CSV table of C-alpha atoms and ligand atoms in Angstrom, one decimal:
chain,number,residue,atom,x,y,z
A,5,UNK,CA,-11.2,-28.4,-2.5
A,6,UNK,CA,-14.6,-26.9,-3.3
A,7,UNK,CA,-14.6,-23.1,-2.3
A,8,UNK,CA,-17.8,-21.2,-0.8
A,9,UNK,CA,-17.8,-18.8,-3.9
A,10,UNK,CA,-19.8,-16.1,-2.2
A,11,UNK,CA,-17.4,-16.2,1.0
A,12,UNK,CA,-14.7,-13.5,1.5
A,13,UNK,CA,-12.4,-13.1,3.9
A,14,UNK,CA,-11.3,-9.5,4.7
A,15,UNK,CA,-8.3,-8.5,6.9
A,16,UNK,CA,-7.1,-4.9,7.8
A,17,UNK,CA,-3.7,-4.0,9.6
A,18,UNK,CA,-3.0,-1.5,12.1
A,19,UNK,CA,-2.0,1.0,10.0
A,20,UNK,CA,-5.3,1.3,8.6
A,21,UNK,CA,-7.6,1.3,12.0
A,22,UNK,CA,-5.2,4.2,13.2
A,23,UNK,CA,-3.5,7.4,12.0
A,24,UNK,CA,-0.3,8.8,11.9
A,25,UNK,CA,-0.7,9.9,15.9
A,26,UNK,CA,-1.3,6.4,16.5
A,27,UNK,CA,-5.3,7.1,17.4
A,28,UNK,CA,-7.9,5.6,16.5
A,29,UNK,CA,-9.1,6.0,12.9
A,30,UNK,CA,-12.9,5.9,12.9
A,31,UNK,CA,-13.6,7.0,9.8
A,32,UNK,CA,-11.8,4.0,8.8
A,33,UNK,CA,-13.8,1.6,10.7
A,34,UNK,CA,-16.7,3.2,10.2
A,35,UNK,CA,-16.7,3.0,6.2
A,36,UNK,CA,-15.4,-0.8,7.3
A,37,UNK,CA,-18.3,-1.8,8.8
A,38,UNK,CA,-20.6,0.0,6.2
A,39,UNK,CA,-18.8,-1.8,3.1
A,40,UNK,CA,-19.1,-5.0,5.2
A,41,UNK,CA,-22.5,-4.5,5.5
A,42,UNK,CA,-23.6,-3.2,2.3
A,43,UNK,CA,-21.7,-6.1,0.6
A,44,UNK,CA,-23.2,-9.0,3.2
A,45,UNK,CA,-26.2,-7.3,2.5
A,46,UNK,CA,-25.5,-8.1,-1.1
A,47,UNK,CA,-25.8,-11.8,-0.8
A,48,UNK,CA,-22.1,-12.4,0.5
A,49,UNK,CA,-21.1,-14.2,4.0
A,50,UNK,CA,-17.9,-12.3,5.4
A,51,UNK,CA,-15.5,-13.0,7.5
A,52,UNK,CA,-13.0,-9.8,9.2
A,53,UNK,CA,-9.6,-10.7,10.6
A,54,UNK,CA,-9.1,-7.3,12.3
A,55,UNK,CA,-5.4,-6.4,14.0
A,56,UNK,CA,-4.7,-3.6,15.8
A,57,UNK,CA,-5.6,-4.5,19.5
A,58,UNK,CA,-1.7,-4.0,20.9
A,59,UNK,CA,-1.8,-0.2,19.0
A,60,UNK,CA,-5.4,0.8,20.3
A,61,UNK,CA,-4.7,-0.7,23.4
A,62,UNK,CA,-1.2,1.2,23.5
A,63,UNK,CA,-3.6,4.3,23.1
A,64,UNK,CA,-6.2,3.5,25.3
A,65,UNK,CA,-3.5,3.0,28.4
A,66,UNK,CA,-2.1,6.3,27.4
A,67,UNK,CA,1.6,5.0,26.9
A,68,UNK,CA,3.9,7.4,25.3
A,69,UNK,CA,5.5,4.4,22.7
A,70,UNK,CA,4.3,1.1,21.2
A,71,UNK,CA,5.7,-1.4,24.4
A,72,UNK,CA,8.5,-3.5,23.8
A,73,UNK,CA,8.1,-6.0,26.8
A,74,UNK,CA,6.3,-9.3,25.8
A,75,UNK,CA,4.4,-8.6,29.2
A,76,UNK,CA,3.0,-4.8,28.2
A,77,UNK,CA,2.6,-5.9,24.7
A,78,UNK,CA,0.2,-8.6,25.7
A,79,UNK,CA,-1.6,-6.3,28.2
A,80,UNK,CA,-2.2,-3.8,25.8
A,81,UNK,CA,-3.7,-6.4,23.3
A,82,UNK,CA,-5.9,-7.4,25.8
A,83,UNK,CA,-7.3,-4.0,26.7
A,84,UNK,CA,-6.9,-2.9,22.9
A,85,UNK,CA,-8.7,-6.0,21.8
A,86,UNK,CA,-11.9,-5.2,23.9
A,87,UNK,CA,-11.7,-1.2,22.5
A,88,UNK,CA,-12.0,-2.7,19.3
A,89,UNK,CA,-14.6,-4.9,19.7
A,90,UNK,CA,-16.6,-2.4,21.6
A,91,UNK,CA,-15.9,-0.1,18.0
A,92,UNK,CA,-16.6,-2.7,15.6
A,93,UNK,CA,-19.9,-3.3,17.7
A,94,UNK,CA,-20.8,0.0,17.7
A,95,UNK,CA,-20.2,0.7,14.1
A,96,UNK,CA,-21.8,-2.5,12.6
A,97,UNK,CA,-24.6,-1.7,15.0
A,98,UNK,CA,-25.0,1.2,12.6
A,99,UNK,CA,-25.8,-0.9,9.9
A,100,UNK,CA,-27.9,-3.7,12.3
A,101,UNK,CA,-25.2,-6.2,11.7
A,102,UNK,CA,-24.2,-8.5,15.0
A,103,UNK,CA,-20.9,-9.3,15.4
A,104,UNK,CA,-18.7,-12.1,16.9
A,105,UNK,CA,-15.2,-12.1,18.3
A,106,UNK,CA,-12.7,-15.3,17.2
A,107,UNK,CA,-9.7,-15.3,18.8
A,108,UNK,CA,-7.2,-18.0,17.7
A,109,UNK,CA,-3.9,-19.8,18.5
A,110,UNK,CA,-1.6,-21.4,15.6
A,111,UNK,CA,-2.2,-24.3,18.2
A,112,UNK,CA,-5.5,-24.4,17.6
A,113,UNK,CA,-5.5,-25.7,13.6
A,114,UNK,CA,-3.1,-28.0,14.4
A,115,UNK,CA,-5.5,-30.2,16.2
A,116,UNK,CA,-8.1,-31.9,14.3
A,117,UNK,CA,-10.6,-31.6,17.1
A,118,UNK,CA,-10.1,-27.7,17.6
A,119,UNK,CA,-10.5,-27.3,13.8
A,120,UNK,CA,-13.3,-29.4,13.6
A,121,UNK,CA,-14.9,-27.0,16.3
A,122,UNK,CA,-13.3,-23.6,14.8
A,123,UNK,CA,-15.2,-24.8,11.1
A,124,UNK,CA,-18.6,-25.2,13.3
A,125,UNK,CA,-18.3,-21.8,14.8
A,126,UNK,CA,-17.8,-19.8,11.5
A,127,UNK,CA,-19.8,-21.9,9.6
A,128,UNK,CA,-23.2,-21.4,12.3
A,129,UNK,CA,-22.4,-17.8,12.9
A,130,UNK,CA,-22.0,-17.2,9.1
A,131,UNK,CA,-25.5,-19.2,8.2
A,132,UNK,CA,-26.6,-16.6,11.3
A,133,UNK,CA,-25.7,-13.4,8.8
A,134,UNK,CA,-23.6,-13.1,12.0
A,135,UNK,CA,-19.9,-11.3,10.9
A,136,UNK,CA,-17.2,-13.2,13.1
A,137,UNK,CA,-14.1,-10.6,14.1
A,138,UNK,CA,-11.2,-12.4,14.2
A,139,UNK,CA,-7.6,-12.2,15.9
A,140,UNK,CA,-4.4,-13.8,17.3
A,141,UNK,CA,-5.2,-14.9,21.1
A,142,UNK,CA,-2.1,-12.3,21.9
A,143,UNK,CA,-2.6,-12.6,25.8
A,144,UNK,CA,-2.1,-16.7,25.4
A,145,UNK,CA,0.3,-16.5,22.5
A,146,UNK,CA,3.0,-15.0,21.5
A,147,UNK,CA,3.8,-16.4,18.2
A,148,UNK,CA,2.8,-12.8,16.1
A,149,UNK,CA,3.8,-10.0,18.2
A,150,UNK,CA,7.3,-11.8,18.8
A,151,UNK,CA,8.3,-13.8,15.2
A,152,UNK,CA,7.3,-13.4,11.7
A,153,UNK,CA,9.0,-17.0,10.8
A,154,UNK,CA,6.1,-19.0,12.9
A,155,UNK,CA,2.9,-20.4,11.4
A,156,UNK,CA,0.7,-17.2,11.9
A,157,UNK,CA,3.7,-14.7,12.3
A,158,UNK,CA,1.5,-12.4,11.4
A,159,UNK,CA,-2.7,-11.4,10.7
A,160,UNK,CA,-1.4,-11.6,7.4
A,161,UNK,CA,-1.0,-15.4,7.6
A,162,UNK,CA,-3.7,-15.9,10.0
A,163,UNK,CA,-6.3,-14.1,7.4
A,164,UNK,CA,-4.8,-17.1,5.1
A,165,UNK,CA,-4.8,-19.3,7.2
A,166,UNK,CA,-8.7,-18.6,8.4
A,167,UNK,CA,-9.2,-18.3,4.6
A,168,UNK,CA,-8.3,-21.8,4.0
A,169,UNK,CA,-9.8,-23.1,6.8
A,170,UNK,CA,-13.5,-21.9,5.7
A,171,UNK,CA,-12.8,-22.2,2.1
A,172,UNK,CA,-13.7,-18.6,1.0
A,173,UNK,CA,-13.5,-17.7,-2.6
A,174,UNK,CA,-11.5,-14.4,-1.9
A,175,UNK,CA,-9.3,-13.0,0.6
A,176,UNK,CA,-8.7,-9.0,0.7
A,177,UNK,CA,-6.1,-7.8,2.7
A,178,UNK,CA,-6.9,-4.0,3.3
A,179,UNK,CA,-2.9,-2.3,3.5
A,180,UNK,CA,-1.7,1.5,4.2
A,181,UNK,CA,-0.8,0.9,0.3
A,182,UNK,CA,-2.6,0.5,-3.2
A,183,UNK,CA,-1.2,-3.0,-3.6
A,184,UNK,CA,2.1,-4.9,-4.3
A,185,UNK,CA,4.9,-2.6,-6.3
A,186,UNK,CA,7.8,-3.9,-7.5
A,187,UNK,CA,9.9,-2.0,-5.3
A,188,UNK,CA,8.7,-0.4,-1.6
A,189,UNK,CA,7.2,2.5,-2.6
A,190,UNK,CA,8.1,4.2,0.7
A,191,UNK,CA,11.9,3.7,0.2
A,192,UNK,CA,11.5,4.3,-4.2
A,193,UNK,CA,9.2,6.6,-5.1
A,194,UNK,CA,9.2,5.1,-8.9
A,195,UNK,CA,7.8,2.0,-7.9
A,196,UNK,CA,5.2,0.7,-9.9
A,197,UNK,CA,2.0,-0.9,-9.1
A,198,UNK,CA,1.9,-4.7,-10.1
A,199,UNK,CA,-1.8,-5.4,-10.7
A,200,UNK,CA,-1.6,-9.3,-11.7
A,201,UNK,CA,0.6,-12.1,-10.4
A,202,UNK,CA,0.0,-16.0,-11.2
A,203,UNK,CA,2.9,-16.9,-9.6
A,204,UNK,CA,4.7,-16.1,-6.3
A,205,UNK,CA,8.4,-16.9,-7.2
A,206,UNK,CA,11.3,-16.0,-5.8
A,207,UNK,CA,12.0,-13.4,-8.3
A,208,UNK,CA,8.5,-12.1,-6.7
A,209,UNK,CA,9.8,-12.6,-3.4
A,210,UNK,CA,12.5,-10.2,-3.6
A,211,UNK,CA,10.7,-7.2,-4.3
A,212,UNK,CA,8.6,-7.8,-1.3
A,213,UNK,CA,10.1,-5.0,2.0
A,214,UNK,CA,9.1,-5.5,5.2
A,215,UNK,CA,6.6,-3.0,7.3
A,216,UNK,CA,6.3,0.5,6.2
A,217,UNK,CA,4.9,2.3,9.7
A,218,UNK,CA,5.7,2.1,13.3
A,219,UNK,CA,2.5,0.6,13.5
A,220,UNK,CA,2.7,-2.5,11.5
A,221,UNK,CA,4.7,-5.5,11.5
A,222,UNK,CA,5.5,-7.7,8.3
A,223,UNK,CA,5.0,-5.4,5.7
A,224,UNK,CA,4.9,-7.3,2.5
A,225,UNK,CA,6.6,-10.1,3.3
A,226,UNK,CA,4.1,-11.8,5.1
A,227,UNK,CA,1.3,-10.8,2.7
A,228,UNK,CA,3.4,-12.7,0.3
A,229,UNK,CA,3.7,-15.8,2.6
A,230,UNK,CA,-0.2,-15.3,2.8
A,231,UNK,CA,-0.7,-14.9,-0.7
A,232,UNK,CA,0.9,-17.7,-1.3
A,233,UNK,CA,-0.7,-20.4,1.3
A,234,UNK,CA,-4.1,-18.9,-0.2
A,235,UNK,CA,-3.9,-19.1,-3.9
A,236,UNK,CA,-2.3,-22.5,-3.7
A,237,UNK,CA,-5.7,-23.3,-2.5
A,238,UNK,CA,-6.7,-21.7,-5.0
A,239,UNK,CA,-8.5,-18.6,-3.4
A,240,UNK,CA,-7.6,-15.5,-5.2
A,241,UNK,CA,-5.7,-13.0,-2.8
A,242,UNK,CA,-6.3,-9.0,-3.3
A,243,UNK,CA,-3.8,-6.4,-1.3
A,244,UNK,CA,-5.4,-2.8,-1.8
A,245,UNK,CA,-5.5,0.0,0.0
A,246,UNK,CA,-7.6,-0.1,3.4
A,247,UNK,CA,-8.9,3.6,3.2
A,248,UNK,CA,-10.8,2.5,0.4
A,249,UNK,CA,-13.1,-0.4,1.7
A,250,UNK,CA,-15.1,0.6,-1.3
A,251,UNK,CA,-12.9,-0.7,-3.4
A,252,UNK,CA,-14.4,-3.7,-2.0
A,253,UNK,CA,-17.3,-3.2,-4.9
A,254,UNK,CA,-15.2,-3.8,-7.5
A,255,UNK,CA,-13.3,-7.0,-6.4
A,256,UNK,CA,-16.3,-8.7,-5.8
A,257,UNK,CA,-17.6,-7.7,-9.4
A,258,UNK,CA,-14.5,-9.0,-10.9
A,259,UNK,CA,-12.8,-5.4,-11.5
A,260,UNK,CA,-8.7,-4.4,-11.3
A,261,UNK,CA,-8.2,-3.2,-8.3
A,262,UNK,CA,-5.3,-3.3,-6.4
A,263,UNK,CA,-2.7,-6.3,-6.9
A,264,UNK,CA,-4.4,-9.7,-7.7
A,265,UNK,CA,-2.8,-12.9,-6.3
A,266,UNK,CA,-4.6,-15.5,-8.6
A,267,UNK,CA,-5.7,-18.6,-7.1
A,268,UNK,CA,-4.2,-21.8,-8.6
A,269,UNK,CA,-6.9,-23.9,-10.5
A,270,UNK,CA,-7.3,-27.2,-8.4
B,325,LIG,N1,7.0,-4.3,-2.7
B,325,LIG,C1,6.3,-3.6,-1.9
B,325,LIG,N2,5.1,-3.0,-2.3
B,325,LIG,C2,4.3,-2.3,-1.5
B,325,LIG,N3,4.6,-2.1,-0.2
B,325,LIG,C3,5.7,-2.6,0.3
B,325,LIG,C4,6.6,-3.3,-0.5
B,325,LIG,N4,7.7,-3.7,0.3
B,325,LIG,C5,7.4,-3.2,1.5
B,325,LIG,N5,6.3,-2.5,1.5
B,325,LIG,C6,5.8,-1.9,2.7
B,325,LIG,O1,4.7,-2.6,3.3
B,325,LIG,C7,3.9,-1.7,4.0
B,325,LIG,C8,2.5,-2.4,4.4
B,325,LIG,O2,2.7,-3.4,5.4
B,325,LIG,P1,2.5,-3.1,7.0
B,325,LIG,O3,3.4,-1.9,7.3
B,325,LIG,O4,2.8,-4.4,7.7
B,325,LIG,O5,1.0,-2.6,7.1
B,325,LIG,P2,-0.4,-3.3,7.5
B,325,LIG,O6,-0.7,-2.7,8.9
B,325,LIG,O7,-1.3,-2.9,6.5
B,325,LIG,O8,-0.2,-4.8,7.6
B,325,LIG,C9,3.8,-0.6,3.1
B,325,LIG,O9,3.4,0.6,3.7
B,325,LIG,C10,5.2,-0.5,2.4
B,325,LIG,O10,6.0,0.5,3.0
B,326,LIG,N1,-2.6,-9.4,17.0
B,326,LIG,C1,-1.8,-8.1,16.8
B,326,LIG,C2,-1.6,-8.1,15.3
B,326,LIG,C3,-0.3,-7.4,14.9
B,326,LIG,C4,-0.3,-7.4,13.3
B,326,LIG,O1,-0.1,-8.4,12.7
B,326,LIG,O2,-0.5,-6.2,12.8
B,326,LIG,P1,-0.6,-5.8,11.2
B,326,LIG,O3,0.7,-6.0,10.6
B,326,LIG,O4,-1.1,-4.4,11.2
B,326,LIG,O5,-1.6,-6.8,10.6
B,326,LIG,C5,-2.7,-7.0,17.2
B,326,LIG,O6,-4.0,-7.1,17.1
B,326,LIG,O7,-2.2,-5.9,17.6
């Protein structure tokens, strides 16, 4: 499968886009936007897969907890989803990018028509220096905010999943955490960093602990999963730390940074 080599394919969790009182985080999606920018700007067509719509919705309606109804969850997302788009607009503005907003079903790659349709939208918006925002349709779907064992699960899949699907070179998936330890840093404060991995195995597998926050769901589990479906096309897969987006600079020059998932040659 021929790759797009200057395509990338960012995704940032919850976790990142809000802080510990479960506001939003603009700083963080300010310096988003402006990395985006600065790095489109550089020659580079990019592609965000963005969560966060059930937490900033969750703070937007002013409820005390996360919900835990499928119902409340799904209304959040919908009001959440629009907060963040309105953001993201405003911020990208900033740097006179225009944004789009993709919102997609596992349903949706599994028929060839849809796909066909979903590859014409990126690719037109993408030839338009046009950034395309995506996330799960949570208000039609429930697949993410109620299983991690389902195709998407989880961003983390779908920013796989979208990765495949336009054939980017890279995926970055922006975490609360430098990278992929070999032990959840949270739980064992020795852990170690792992900065190169050429194959996920099950021994790989087994260091992987779910989510670290209230806030986000899958933890490194379903990066793994999306590690995996990526490199195995071979698209190399980065996990690093989403208050850095800088770091950003020195993936895309071919730098260490974080943990790199290398993509299987084809
Ligand atoms: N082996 C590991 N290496 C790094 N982090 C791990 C590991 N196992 C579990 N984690 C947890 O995964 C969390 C990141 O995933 P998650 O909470 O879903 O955040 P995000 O919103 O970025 O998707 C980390 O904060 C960490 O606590
Ligand atoms: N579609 C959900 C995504 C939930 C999710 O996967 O969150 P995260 O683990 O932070 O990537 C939302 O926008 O809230």
């Amino acid at each position: 499968m021929g790759l797009y080599q200057n395509r990338i394919v960012v995704k940032v969790g919850t976790s990142t886009l809000t802080n510990d009182m479960g506001q939003n985080d603009l700083r963080s999606f300010d310096r988003l936007a402006c990395v985006l920018s600065d790095v489109q700007n550089m020659g580079y067509e990019i592609i965000l897969v963005s969560s966060g719509a059930i937490a900033v919705g969750t703070n937007k309606l002013q409820l005390k907890t996360r919900p835990t109804s499928m119902r409340l969850k799904q209304a959040a997302a919908a009001v959440g989803q629009c907060s963040i788009m309105y953001l993201y607009d405003k911020f990208f503005n900033d740097y006179d990018k225009t944004i789009a907003q993709i919102l997609l079903n596992a349903e949706d790659m599994e028929i060839e028509e849809k796909k066909g349709n979903l590859t014409n939208t990126f690719d037109t918006l993408l030839e338009m220096s046009i950034i395309p925002v995506v996330n799960e349709n949570d208000s039609v779907s429930y697949t993410e905010i109620e299983s991690e064992d389902r195709l998407f699960g989880d961003n983390d899949m779908l920013s796989a999943v979208v990765a495949v699907l336009c054939k980017a070179q890279k995926l970055v998936i922006l975490s609360d955490i430098d990278g992929f330890y070999d032990s959840d840093p949270r739980l064992h404060p020795n852990s170690k960093l792992i900065e190169r991995i050429t194959s996920i195995n099950e021994e790989v597998q087994s260091l992987a602990g779910g989510a670290g926050s209230r806030r986000g769901t899958g933890g490194m589990k379903t990066k793994l999963q999306a590690a995996k479906l990526a490199t195995t096309q071979g698209i190399d897969t980065i996990i690093t730390n989403g208050k850095n987006p800088s770091a950003l600079y020195e993936i895309i020059r071919g730098g260490n940074v974080g943990t790199l998932f290398v993509g299987k040659h084809l």
